[in-house]
Short mmCIF file of C-alpha atoms in Angstrom, two decimals:
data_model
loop_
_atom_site.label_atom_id
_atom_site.label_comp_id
_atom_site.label_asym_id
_atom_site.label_seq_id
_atom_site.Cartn_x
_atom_site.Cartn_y
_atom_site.Cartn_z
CA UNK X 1 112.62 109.25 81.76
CA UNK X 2 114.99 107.77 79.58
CA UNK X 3 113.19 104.25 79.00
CA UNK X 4 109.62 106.55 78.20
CA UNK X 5 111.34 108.40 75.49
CA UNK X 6 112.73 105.25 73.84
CA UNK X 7 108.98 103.42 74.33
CA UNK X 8 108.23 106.49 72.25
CA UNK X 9 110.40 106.96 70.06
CA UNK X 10 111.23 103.21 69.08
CA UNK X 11 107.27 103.04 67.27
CA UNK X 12 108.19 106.44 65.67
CA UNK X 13 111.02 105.17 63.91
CA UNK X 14 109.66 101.86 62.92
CA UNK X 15 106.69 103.29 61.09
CA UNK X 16 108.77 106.00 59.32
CA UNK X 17 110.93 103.28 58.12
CA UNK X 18 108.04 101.08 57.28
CA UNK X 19 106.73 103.82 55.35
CA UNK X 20 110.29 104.79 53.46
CA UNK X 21 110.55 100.76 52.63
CA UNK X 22 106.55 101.17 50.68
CA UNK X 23 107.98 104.43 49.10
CA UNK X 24 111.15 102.92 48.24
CA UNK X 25 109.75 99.52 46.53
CA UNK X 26 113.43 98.37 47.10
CA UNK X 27 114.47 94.88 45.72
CA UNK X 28 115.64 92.20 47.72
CA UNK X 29 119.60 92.73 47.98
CA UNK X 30 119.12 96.41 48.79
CA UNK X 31 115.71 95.62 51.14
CA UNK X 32 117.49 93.44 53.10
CA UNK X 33 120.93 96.24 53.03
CA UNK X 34 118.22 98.55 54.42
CA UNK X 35 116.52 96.43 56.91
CA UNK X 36 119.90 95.81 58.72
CA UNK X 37 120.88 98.87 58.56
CA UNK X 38 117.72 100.37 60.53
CA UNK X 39 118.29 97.05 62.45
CA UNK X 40 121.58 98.60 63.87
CA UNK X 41 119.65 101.95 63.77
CA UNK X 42 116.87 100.65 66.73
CA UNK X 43 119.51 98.98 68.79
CA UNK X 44 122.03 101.45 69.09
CA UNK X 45 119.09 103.91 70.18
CA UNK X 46 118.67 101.07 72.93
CA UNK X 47 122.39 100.73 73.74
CA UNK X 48 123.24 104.72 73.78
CA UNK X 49 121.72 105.74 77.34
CA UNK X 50 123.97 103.26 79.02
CA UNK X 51 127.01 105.41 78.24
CA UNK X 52 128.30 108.35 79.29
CA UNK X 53 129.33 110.97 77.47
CA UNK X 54 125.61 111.34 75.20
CA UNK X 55 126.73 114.22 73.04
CA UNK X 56 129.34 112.35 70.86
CA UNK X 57 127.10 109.52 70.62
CA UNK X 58 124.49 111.18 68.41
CA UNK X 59 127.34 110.93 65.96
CA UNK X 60 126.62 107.25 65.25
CA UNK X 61 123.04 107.95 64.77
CA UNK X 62 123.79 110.26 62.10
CA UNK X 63 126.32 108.36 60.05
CA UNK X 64 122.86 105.58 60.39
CA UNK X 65 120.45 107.55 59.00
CA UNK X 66 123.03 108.64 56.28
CA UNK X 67 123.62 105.05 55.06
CA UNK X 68 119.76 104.31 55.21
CA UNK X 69 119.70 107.76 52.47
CA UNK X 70 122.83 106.35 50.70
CA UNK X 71 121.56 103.36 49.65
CA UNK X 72 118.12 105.15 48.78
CA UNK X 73 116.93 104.90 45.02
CA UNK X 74 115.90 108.09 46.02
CA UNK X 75 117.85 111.70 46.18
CA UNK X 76 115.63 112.39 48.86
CA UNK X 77 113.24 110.31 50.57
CA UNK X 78 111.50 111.93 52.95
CA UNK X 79 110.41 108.91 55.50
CA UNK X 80 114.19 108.56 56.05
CA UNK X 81 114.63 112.27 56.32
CA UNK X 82 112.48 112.75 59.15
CA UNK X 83 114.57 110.41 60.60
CA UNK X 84 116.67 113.81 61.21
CA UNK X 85 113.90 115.14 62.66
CA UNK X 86 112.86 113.00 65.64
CA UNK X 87 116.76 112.61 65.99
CA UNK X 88 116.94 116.42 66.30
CA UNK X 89 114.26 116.20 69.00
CA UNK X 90 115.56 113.72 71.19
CA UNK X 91 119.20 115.23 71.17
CA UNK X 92 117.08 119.22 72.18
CA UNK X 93 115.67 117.13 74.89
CA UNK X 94 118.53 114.78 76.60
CA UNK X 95 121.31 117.30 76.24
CA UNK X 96 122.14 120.79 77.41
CA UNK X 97 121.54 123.55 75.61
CA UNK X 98 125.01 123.88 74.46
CA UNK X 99 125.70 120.69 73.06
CA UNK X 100 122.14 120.22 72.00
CA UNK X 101 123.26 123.33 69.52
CA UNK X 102 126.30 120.97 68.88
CA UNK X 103 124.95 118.15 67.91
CA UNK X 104 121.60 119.76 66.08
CA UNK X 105 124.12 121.86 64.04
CA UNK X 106 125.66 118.14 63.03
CA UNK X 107 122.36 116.77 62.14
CA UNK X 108 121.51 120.00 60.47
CA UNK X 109 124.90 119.69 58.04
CA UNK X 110 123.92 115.96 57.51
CA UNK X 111 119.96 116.91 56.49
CA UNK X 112 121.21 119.13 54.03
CA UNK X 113 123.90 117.49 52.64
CA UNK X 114 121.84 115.92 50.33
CA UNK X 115 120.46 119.29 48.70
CA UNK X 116 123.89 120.76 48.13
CA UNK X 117 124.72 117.18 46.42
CA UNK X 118 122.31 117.27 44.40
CA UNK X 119 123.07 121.00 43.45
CA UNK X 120 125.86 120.24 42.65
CA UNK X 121 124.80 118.45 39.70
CA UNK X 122 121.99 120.81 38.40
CA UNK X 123 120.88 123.97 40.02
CA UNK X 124 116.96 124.33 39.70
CA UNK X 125 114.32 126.18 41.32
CA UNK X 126 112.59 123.03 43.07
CA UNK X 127 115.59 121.86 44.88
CA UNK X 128 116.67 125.56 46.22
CA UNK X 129 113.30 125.60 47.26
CA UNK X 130 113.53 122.33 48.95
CA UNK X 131 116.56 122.91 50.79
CA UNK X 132 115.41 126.61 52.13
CA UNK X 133 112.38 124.96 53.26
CA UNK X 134 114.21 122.23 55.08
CA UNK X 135 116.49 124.70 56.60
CA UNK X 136 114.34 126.79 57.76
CA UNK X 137 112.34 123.73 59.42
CA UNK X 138 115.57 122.80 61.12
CA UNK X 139 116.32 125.77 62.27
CA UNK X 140 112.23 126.21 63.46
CA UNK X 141 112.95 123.01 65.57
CA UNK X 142 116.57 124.09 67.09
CA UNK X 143 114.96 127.65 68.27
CA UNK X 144 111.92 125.81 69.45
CA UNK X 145 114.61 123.10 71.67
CA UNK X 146 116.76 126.17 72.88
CA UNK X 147 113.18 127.93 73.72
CA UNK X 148 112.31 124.31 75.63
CA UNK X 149 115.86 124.49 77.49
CA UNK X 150 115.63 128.04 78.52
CA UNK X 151 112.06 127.55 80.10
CA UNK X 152 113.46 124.74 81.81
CA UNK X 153 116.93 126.53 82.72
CA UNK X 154 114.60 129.04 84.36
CA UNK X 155 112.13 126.92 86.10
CA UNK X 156 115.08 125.58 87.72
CA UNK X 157 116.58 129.24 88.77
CA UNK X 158 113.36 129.96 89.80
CA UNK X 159 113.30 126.67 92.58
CA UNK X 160 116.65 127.10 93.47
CA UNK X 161 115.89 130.88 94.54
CA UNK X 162 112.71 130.01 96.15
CA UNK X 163 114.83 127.15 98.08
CA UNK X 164 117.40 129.80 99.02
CA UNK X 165 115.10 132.31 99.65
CA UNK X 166 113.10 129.77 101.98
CA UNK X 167 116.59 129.04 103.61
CA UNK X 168 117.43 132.62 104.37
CA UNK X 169 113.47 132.92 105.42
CA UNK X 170 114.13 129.77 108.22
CA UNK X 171 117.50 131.27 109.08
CA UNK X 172 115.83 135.09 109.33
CA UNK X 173 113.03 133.18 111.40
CA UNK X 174 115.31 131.67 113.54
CA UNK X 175 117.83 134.90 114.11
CA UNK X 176 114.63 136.71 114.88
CA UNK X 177 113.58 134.35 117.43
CA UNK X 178 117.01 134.56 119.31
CA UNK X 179 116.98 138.25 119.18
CA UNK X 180 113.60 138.38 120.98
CA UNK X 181 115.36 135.71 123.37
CA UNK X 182 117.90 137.78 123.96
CA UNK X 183 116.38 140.81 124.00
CA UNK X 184 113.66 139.00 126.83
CA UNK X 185 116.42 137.72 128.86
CA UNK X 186 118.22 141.34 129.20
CA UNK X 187 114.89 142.85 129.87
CA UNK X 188 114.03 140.29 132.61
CA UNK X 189 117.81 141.08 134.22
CA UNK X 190 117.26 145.09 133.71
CA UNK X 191 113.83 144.29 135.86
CA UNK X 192 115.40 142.00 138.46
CA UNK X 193 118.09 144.33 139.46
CA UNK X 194 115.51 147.74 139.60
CA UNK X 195 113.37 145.47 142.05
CA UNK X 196 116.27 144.15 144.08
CA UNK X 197 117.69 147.80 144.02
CA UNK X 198 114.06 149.43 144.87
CA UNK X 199 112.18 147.02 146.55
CA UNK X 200 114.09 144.74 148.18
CA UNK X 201 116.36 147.82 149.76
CA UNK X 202 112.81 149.84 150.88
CA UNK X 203 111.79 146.70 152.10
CA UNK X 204 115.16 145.56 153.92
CA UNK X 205 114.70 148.94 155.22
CA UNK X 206 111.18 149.13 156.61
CA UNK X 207 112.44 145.28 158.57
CA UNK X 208 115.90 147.23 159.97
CA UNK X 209 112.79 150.25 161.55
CA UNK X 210 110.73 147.56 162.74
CA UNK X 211 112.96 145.71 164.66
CA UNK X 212 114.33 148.71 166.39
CA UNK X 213 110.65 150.04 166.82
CA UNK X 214 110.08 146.09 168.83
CA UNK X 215 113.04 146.88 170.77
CA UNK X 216 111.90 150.19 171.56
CA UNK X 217 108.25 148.87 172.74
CA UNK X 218 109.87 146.01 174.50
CA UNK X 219 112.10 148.82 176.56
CA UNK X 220 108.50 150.89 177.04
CA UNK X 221 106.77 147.92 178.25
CA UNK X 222 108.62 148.20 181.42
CA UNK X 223 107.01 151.41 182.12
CA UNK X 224 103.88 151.00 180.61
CA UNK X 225 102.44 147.95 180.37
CA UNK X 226 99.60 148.79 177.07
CA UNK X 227 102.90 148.27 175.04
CA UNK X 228 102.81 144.76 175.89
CA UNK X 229 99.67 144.31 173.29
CA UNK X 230 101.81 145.81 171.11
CA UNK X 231 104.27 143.30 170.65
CA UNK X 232 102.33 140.09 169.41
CA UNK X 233 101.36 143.08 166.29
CA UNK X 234 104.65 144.39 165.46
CA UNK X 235 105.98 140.61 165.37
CA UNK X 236 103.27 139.79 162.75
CA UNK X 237 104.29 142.51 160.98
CA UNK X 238 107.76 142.28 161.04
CA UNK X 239 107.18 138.55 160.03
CA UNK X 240 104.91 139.41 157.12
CA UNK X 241 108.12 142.01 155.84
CA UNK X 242 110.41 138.74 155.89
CA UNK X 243 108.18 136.50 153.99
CA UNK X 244 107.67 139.68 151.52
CA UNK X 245 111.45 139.96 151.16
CA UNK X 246 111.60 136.46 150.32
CA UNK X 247 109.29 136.62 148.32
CA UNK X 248 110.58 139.31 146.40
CA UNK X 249 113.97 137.86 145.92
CA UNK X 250 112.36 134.43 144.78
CA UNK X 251 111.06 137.11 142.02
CA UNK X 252 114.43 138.31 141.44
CA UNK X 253 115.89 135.15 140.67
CA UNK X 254 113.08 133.85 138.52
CA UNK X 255 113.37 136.81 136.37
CA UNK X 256 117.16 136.77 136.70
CA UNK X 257 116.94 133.18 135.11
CA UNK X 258 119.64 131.99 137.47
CA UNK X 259 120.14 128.93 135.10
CA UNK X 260 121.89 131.36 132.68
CA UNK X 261 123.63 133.41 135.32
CA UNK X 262 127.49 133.63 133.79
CA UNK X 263 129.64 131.13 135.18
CA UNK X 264 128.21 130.57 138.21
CA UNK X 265 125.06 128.91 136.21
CA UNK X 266 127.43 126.76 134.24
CA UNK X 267 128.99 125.68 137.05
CA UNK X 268 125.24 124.83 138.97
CA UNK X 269 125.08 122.97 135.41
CA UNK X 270 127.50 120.76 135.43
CA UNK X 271 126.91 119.84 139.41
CA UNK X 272 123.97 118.28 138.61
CA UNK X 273 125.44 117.16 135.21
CA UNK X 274 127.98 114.91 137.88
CA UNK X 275 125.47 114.07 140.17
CA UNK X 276 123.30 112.43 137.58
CA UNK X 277 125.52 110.38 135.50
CA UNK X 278 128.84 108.59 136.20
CA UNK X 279 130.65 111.42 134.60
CA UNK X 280 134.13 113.67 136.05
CA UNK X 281 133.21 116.99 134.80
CA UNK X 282 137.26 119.12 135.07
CA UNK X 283 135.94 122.79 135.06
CA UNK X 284 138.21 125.53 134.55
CA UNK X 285 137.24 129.37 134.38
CA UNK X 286 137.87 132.59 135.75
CA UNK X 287 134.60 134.52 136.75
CA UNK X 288 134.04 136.59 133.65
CA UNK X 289 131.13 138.86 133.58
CA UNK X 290 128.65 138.42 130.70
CA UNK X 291 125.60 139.76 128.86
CA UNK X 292 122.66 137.48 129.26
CA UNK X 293 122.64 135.93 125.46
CA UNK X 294 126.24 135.87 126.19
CA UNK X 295 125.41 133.91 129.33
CA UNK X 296 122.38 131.77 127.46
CA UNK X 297 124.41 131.04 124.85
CA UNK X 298 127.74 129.42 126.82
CA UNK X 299 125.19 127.78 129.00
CA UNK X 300 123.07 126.10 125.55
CA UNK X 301 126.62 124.93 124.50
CA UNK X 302 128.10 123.62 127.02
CA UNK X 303 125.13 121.66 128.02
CA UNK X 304 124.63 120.74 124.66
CA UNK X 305 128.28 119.16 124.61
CA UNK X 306 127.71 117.75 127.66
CA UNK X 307 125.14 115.74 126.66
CA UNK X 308 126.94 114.77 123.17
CA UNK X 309 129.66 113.47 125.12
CA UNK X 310 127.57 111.45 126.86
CA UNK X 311 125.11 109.82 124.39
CA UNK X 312 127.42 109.88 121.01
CA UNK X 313 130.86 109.44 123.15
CA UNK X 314 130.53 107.11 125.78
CA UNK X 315 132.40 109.42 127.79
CA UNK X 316 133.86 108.82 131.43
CA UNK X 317 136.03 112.17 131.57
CA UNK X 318 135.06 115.71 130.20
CA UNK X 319 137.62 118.65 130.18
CA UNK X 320 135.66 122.23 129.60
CA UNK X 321 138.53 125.48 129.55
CA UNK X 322 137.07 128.86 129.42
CA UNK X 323 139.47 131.71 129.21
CA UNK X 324 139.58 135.33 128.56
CA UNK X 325 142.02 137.03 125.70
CA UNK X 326 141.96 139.54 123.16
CA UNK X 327 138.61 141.27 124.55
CA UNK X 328 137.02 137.73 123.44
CA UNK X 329 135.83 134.70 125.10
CA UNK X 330 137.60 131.45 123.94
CA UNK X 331 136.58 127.73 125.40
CA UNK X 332 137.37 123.89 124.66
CA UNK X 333 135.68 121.11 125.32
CA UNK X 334 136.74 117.73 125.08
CA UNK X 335 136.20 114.09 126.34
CA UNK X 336 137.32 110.72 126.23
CA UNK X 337 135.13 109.07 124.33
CA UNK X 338 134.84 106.93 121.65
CA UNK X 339 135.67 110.01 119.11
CA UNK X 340 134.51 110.09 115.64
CA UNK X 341 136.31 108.93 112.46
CA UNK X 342 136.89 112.00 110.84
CA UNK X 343 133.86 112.15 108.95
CA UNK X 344 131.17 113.22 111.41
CA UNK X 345 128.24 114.76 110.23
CA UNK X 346 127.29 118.34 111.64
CA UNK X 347 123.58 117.35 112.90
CA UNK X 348 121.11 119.65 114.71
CA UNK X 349 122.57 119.98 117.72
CA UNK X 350 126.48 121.25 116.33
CA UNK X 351 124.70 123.14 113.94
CA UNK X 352 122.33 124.48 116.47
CA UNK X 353 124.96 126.00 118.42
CA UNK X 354 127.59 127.16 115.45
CA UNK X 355 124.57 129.25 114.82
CA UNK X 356 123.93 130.60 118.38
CA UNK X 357 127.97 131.71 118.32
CA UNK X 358 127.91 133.25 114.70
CA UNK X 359 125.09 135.37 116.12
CA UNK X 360 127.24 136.93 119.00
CA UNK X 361 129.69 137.17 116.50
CA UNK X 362 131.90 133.87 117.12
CA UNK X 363 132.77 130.97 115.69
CA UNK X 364 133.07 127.12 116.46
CA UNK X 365 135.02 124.10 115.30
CA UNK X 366 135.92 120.44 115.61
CA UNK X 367 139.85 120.64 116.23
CA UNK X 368 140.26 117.12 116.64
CA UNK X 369 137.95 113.93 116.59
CA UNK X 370 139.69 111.63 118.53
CA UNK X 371 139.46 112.76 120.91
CA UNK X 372 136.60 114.73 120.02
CA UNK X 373 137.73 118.42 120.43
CA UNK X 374 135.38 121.48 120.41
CA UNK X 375 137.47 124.95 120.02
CA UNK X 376 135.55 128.36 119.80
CA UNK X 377 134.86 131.95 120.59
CA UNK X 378 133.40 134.90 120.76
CA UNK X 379 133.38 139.02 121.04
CA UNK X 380 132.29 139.97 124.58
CA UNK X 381 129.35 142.69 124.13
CA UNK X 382 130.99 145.33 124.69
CA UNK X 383 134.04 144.84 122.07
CA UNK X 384 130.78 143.35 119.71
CA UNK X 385 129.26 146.99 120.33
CA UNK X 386 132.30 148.97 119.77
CA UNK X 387 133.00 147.46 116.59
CA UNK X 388 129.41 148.22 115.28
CA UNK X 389 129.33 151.49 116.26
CA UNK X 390 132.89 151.91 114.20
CA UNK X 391 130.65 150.29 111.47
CA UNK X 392 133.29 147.38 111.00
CA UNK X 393 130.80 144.60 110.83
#
């Protein structure tokens, strides 16, 4: 952006000074004074974006422009004094709005300078005029670069609340998705246990009548000898209630999700974690009773670390502590992998599940990196509850 404004500018000034040099008719001596003097002029405008620190640099370009109007024939020629102007420009557009002001306020002192000089000397009508006009020109340009900055300065609110907004929309998106989740998975449980309480009872019960009612025609067959066709019927049907309780409890534990079922599911997890992969899994928890998204979310995470440990560790040996305290669940994970260096970057997959425990109202962190160390926790649902119906959170 920088180069452009130069490839712009650079032409600009040439022709003004071109034009000042026709207006000036200057002799030799003082052609060639001015010549090197725009000379420095054009290359310093080259040389100033390579420094830091722009805002004090305009300074040179002033003092510049005030030699090219000292050694003027001139009180005012107005070819070099638009030199001012496109300086004025440049410093609205490459600094911020506060030391734009600076700076213009600067150029504005040097512009004018002239005026009250030659005011000094003789107070007329046509150089009052001059100078008000000039001023207010100046100032016309200033109020036009703060309007400039302020357009931009809001632009760039505006995209930095539409990113933030868009953030909060992903992260509202996301939230909303794992309270349907979790809201699914406690709605399949609440249906599981009505149909293993109903259903598989009535029909546990109708198989406990039937095979006293075979019993019972088995006993009458010795008498009577129709109830021996019996018999072949009751078995089918007492065979068809079996399958049905099967069935039913096949049901149970699909809705159930026995994947995410507490402890026992983590503990199904990392069996066939061990069995696939030349990995000792140390496993050490008390059977604590949980809320499904309590029991989907310890089950995400520690398969999640599992499989970091694994692909990102190298890891032979993986420690996983779950205990109770303080109404709150608290686990750590660690391996003995390769570790990190301090300076790991939280991808999608740390990040992924420091959201899943901020949601239940927990937290996570990396306690130590080698070895790698994973240390969190969070409210069990019924402390979680309690505290929002106290209105605490």
């Amino acid at each position: 952006m920088k180069t452009k404004l130069l490839l712009i500018k650079a032409p600009i000034l040439v022709v003004l000074f071109l034009l000042a040099l026709f207006f000036e008719d200057a002799a030799s001596e003082r052609l060639a004074i001015l010549i090197v003097i725009f000379t420095g002029l054009l290359a310093w405008s080259f040389l100033r974006p390579r420094f830091s620190q722009l805002q004090y640099l305009f300074i040179l370009d002033i003092l510049f422009i005030l030699l090219l109007e000292y050694h003027s024939k001139f009180v005012i020629n107005y070819f070099f004094h638009s030199l001012y102007i496109v300086l004025l420009l440049e410093a609205g557009y490459l600094l911020n709005r506060y030391y734009g002001n600076l700076v213009n306020s600067l150029i504005v002192v040097a512009a004018l300078g002239k005026f009250f000089w030659a005011l000094s000397f003789q107070i007329n009508a046509r150089t009052i005029s001059e100078l008000l006009f000039n001023l207010f020109a100046l100032a016309f340009l200033i109020s036009l670069n703060n309007y400039s900055h302020l357009q931009r300065e809001e632009k760039s609110t505006n995209k930095l609340l539409y990113q933030e907004l868009l953030t909060a929309h992903q992260k509202l998106k996301i939230y909303t998705l794992r309270a349907e989740e979790a809201a699914i998975l406690e709605e399949r449980t609440r249906i599981a246990r009505e149909m293993h309480d109903t259903i598989g009872h009535q029909q546990t019960s109708i198989i406990m009548q039937l095979e006293v009612l075979k019993v019972q025609a088995e006993e009458l067959a010795h008498e009577h000898q129709q109830f021996y066709k019996l018999q072949p019927k009751l078995e089918l049907i007492l065979e068809t209630a079996r399958q049905s309780l099967g069935e039913t409890r096949k049901a149970v534990n699909a809705l159930k999700g026995t994947e995410f079922d507490g402890i026992n599911g983590i503990k199904e997890l990392i069996n066939r974690f061990t069995k696939t992969n030349n990995v000792i899994v140390a496993f050490n928890s008390l059977d604590i009773p949980l809320a499904p998204e309590e029991s989907y979310t310890l089950y995400r995470l520690v398969q999640e670390s599992l499989t970091n440990s694994l692909r990102h560790g190298r890891a032979t040996e993986i420690s996983i502590d779950i205990l109770l305290a303080s109404q709150a669940l608290h686990f750590r994970i660690w391996d003995n992998g390769k570790g990190a260096d301090g300076s790991i970057l939280e991808g999608f997959g740390l990040k992924n599940m420091r959201e899943r425990l901020e949601n239940l109202g927990g937290a996570l962190a990396v306690v130590a990196y080698d070895p790698f160390t994973l240390e969190g926790s969070f409210p069990l649902r019924r402390v979680r509850n309690e505290i929002e119906r106290c209105g605490l959170s």
